Amino acid sequence: GIPMINLVNIPKGEKIASIIAMPAGKRFSFLFVSSKGYVKRLLASQIKMIRTCGIRVMSVAPDDYLVSVVLLDGSINEVLVVSRHGKGVRFKVNEVRSMGRTARGVIGIRMKPDDKVIALAPIKENHYILTVTELGYGKRTAMKNFPVYHRGAGGVIVQGFSWKSGRLVGMHCVEKDDEMMVITNAGTLLWSAVKEIPVYGRIARGVKLINLK
């Protein structure tokens, strides 16, 4: 592949947080989330002209960093933000107004000081939330089990955990006919049909998806 440094000048100490495709000929916006739970909405029209050195799309505090971004094209009305400790809040995207490029944003989820956001996903009815923990446990949970809150709430339990499962590291909104991959930091890959992942309630730990060395 091509090193990203050949496409954009990345300042020392910064890392790539997300890559997203931008559809042509449509009006859309982006929803950003940081590790401290701040969310921000930015119109795509504000970032059309991008220099090789990049432009700032969100201000973050020294102890914070960008985690994820979702493209909003009008078909997405709700999102789910989840934390490493297994808490999550589902809220409507229209509760986050559009802001300037240098704004930090507003609180999307309230967490304990030792917790942090690990994922942001668009919500689709009749889908499932797929969660995976750092020690290889995972499950599906029906979307109806996640009530809608206002932005800034503490949310509900999304994933139960123990010393066997470890903390939450990944979350996606999936259909039962989808396929998924789990990849470890050592390069081991598990490819599975989503329908083979059991469905559990929100507080369940799930089942072992992959054996780690």
Coordinates of C-alpha atoms in Angstrom, one line a residue, residues 10-151:
I10 CA 0.7 14.0 9.7
P11 CA 2.1 16.0 12.6
K12 CA 4.4 14.2 15.0
G13 CA 2.5 12.4 17.7
E14 CA -0.8 12.1 15.7
K15 CA -2.3 8.9 14.4
I16 CA -5.0 8.1 11.9
A17 CA -8.3 7.7 13.7
S18 CA -10.8 6.9 10.9
I19 CA -11.1 6.7 7.1
I20 CA -14.5 7.3 5.5
A21 CA -15.8 7.4 1.9
M22 CA -17.5 10.6 0.8
P23 CA -20.4 10.2 -1.7
A24 CA -20.4 12.5 -4.7
G25 CA -23.3 14.8 -5.5
K26 CA -25.1 14.6 -2.1
R27 CA -25.5 16.9 0.8
F28 CA -24.4 15.3 4.0
S29 CA -22.6 15.9 7.3
F30 CA -20.3 14.1 9.7
L31 CA -20.7 13.1 13.3
F32 CA -17.5 12.9 15.3
V33 CA -17.0 11.4 18.8
S34 CA -13.9 11.7 21.1
S35 CA -12.7 9.4 23.8
K36 CA -14.0 11.7 26.5
G37 CA -17.5 11.4 25.1
Y38 CA -17.8 14.7 23.1
V39 CA -19.8 14.6 19.9
K40 CA -19.8 17.1 17.1
R41 CA -21.6 17.5 13.8
L42 CA -19.9 19.2 10.8
L43 CA -21.3 19.9 7.4
A44 CA -19.3 18.4 4.5
S45 CA -19.4 21.8 2.8
Q46 CA -16.9 23.1 5.4
I47 CA -14.2 20.6 4.4
K48 CA -14.3 20.5 0.6
M49 CA -11.0 22.2 0.1
I50 CA -8.4 20.2 2.0
R51 CA -4.7 21.0 1.8
T52 CA -1.9 18.4 1.9
C53 CA -1.2 19.5 5.5
G54 CA -4.9 18.8 6.4
I55 CA -7.4 21.0 8.2
R56 CA -8.8 20.8 11.7
V57 CA -12.3 19.4 11.9
M58 CA -12.5 19.1 15.7
S59 CA -10.7 20.6 18.6
V60 CA -9.7 18.1 21.4
A61 CA -8.2 18.6 24.8
P62 CA -4.6 17.3 25.5
D63 CA -6.0 14.3 27.4
D64 CA -8.6 13.5 24.7
Y65 CA -8.5 12.2 21.1
L66 CA -10.8 11.5 18.2
V67 CA -12.3 7.9 18.2
S68 CA -14.7 7.6 15.3
V69 CA -16.7 9.4 12.7
V70 CA -20.1 8.5 11.0
L71 CA -21.4 10.0 7.7
L72 CA -24.9 11.3 8.0
D73 CA -26.7 11.4 4.6
G74 CA -30.3 11.9 5.8
S75 CA -31.0 8.2 6.2
I76 CA -29.5 7.9 9.7
N77 CA -31.6 9.3 12.6
E78 CA -30.0 7.8 15.6
V79 CA -26.6 6.6 16.8
L80 CA -25.2 4.6 19.6
V81 CA -22.0 5.6 21.5
V82 CA -20.4 2.9 23.7
S83 CA -17.6 2.9 26.2
R84 CA -14.8 0.6 27.2
H85 CA -16.6 -0.3 30.4
G86 CA -19.6 -1.5 28.5
K87 CA -21.9 1.5 28.8
G88 CA -23.8 3.0 25.9
V89 CA -26.2 5.8 25.0
R90 CA -28.6 5.8 22.0
F91 CA -29.7 9.3 20.9
K92 CA -31.1 11.2 17.9
V93 CA -28.6 12.9 15.7
N94 CA -30.7 16.0 15.5
E95 CA -29.8 16.7 19.1
V96 CA -26.3 17.6 17.9
R97 CA -26.4 20.9 15.9
S98 CA -23.8 21.7 13.2
M99 CA -20.7 23.5 14.4
G100 CA -17.6 25.2 13.1
R101 CA -14.5 23.3 12.3
T102 CA -12.6 24.4 15.4
A103 CA -15.4 23.6 17.9
R104 CA -14.9 20.9 20.5
G105 CA -18.5 19.7 20.4
V106 CA -21.0 18.8 23.2
I107 CA -21.3 15.9 25.6
G108 CA -22.7 12.8 24.0
I109 CA -22.2 10.3 26.9
R110 CA -21.3 10.9 30.5
M111 CA -18.8 8.4 31.9
K112 CA -16.7 7.7 34.9
P113 CA -13.2 9.3 34.9
D114 CA -11.4 6.0 34.1
D115 CA -13.8 5.1 31.2
K116 CA -13.5 6.1 27.5
V117 CA -15.5 5.9 24.3
I118 CA -14.4 3.1 22.0
A119 CA -17.1 3.1 19.2
L120 CA -19.8 5.1 17.5
A121 CA -22.4 3.4 15.2
P122 CA -25.4 4.5 13.2
I123 CA -28.7 2.8 14.3
K124 CA -31.0 0.9 12.0
E125 CA -34.2 -0.7 13.2
N126 CA -34.5 -4.5 13.1
H127 CA -30.7 -4.8 13.2
Y128 CA -28.5 -6.1 16.0
I129 CA -25.6 -4.6 18.0
L130 CA -22.5 -6.8 17.8
T131 CA -20.0 -6.4 20.6
V132 CA -16.6 -7.9 21.1
T133 CA -14.3 -7.8 24.1
E134 CA -10.5 -7.6 24.3
L135 CA -10.2 -11.3 25.3
G136 CA -12.3 -12.6 22.5
Y137 CA -15.9 -12.8 23.8
G138 CA -18.8 -11.5 21.8
K139 CA -22.5 -11.5 21.3
R140 CA -25.5 -10.0 19.3
T141 CA -28.1 -7.9 21.1
A142 CA -31.5 -7.0 19.5
M143 CA -31.8 -3.3 18.8
K144 CA -35.1 -3.1 20.7
N145 CA -33.2 -3.6 23.9
F146 CA -31.5 -0.2 23.6
P147 CA -33.8 2.6 24.7
V148 CA -33.5 6.1 23.2
Y149 CA -32.1 8.7 25.6
H150 CA -31.2 12.3 25.2
R151 CA -27.6 13.2 24.3

